[in-house]
Amino acid sequence: MGSTRTDCAPAEMPMSISATSVSREALAIAALAALAVYALALLSPAIFNDGDTYWHISAGHWMLAHRAVLDHDPFSLARLGKPWETQEWLSEVTMAAAFRAFGWSGVAILTGLAMAAAAALLALYLARRLAPVPCIVVLALGVGCVLPDYLARPHILALPFLTAWIIGLAEAAEAQRAPRWFLLPVMTLWANLHGGFIFGLALMFPLALETVLAAHDRKQMAVKWSLFAAAAVAAALLNPRGVTGLLYPLVLMQVQSLAGVGEWQSLDLHRFTMVEFAAFAAFFFFIWRGVRLPALRLLLLLALFHLSLIHTRYGMLLGIAGAILLAGPLGAALAPAQIRSDPWHPRHRNLALAGFVALVALLAVARISWPVRRSDGPASPISALAAVPPSLASQPVFNNYSFGGLLIFDGIKPLVDSRADFYGDAWLADYWRAVSGDRNTVGRLFRKYGVKWTILQPGDPLVAELDRSRGWHRLFTGRFAVVQAGPGTPIPRPVAVTLR
């Protein structure tokens, strides 16, 4: 691996073009990247492959209707009315507003715009430090690490703010100065959009230390970064929950039940992943071209890679942060600094920007004209719910963990949904014992909550247990869900559906 050092001065990380000029190549790369990820959101149903989307929108609907931030649970059967304040209230309100305006097409457009903004910011930053081909490669690897988590959820709405924040810190470290104060509103918005803002606060410290160690006047530099760090924490405190909102991400990471959630599980190295590919690509260039990194920055990247191995959700952070933190050193190792083309004349640049905006708007109009239609999926048993008579749907239900979001969205109070931190480890452990078919737990929970029907995945052991139980019968059998009704309910003709 290439050598590392702690005194890598900004002059040794040359930029390909000045920070105040934007070349035609940079604008073209940024525009194409933004359009690609934007179109993907508009065309791919995969962005709706997560049940959390449903309850995020439902929470936003509640807040828009009541003109207040949620402070209790209005959705669940088990914990109805218990204190609950959503960390991501601003994302949820925005998603609900988009849904009210244009249905699922509006949510797709909103998600695509957020991802496009993040891709464009990253592309413009990389293009100032790398030649076009390396820029495209690094951009593709960085964005590729995000794509597995490209979902209509708050973390994507927060992604442009994450990208802008890391770019601001990296530029400050390169220029041997404190970050600009205009980053503080970015932190405030990020803290109200998604809990990942805590990573942005944590990232200040290694980059501050890197800058201080390379500074001529270390004391003065330490004071400047300390003042900015204090202001950033204060900016993050500007949320409806104050200190509780600031500490919430740390509390969430202590919930052991998250280990059963896909995004919190370890990276599966038995199949190809972009995170693994990006890491090996970086190691290759480290060795081949002798890329030199400050020791603290290298340790930071290794820590992010380690986190992405433990929890797949950190692959997104590794992709964006890794691309930004490596751009300068890669540019220094691959090619000398030189401007590849003159910046565009303002008139031509404005015409190109107008054309880009027009194309984005045209794609949005097309998506609205041909609305997104939701269909059955692993977290969306739409056909199964449609088979439940209204009289039964109003009765208490025992549901699969993944189906809680759809039930909330349809106005049905689920026994459980994917807010693992809200239910707690002890309650969820009891729930999972019931799903596994433990008779004693099933009987106790069903009596406690008065369960009259269930909607479960076909592979859940509880399905077979209820098939053997007196009085229980199936109402619906499909690829993604099985609906069963308990004793005393009418026995209509069961519906069997096979979706391909």
PDB file of C-alpha atoms in Angstrom, residues 36 46 51 63 76 113 119 138 148 212 217 219 223 232 242-243 253 255 266 313 319 431 435 451 461-463 472 482:
ATOM      1  CA  ALA A  36     -29.389   9.042 -14.785  1.00  0.00           C
ATOM      2  CA  ALA A  46     -37.481  -0.765  -6.667  1.00  0.00           C
ATOM      3  CA  GLY A  51     -42.440  -0.831   3.961  1.00  0.00           C
ATOM      4  CA  MET A  63     -48.539  16.292  10.897  1.00  0.00           C
ATOM      5  CA  SER A  76     -50.162   0.979  16.423  1.00  0.00           C
ATOM      6  CA  LEU A 113     -34.617  15.022  -7.289  1.00  0.00           C
ATOM      7  CA  ALA A 119     -24.990  13.098  -7.566  1.00  0.00           C
ATOM      8  CA  VAL A 138     -14.899   7.498  -8.897  1.00  0.00           C
ATOM      9  CA  PRO A 148     -28.688  -0.602  -2.877  1.00  0.00           C
ATOM     10  CA  VAL A 212      -4.556  21.371  12.884  1.00  0.00           C
ATOM     11  CA  ASP A 217      -0.291  28.053  13.792  1.00  0.00           C
ATOM     12  CA  LYS A 219      -3.417  26.814  18.285  1.00  0.00           C
ATOM     13  CA  VAL A 223      -9.660  27.495  18.023  1.00  0.00           C
ATOM     14  CA  ALA A 232     -22.527  22.895  14.343  1.00  0.00           C
ATOM     15  CA  GLY A 242     -33.693  19.533  21.258  1.00  0.00           C
ATOM     16  CA  VAL A 243     -31.074  17.488  23.099  1.00  0.00           C
ATOM     17  CA  MET A 253     -27.794   2.193  17.633  1.00  0.00           C
ATOM     18  CA  VAL A 255     -31.393  -1.286  19.989  1.00  0.00           C
ATOM     19  CA  SER A 266     -23.675  -7.506   7.946  1.00  0.00           C
ATOM     20  CA  ARG A 313     -26.527   0.815   5.648  1.00  0.00           C
ATOM     21  CA  GLY A 319     -19.467   5.672  -1.077  1.00  0.00           C
ATOM     22  CA  TYR A 431     -43.209 -10.861  19.237  1.00  0.00           C
ATOM     23  CA  VAL A 435     -43.948 -15.510  14.894  1.00  0.00           C
ATOM     24  CA  VAL A 451     -56.292 -10.817  17.883  1.00  0.00           C
ATOM     25  CA  PRO A 461     -43.864 -20.709  11.253  1.00  0.00           C
ATOM     26  CA  LEU A 462     -46.929 -19.151  12.869  1.00  0.00           C
ATOM     27  CA  VAL A 463     -48.879 -19.739   9.636  1.00  0.00           C
ATOM     28  CA  TRP A 472     -58.522 -20.784  12.371  1.00  0.00           C
ATOM     29  CA  VAL A 482     -51.248 -15.418   3.945  1.00  0.00           C
TER      30      VAL A 482
END
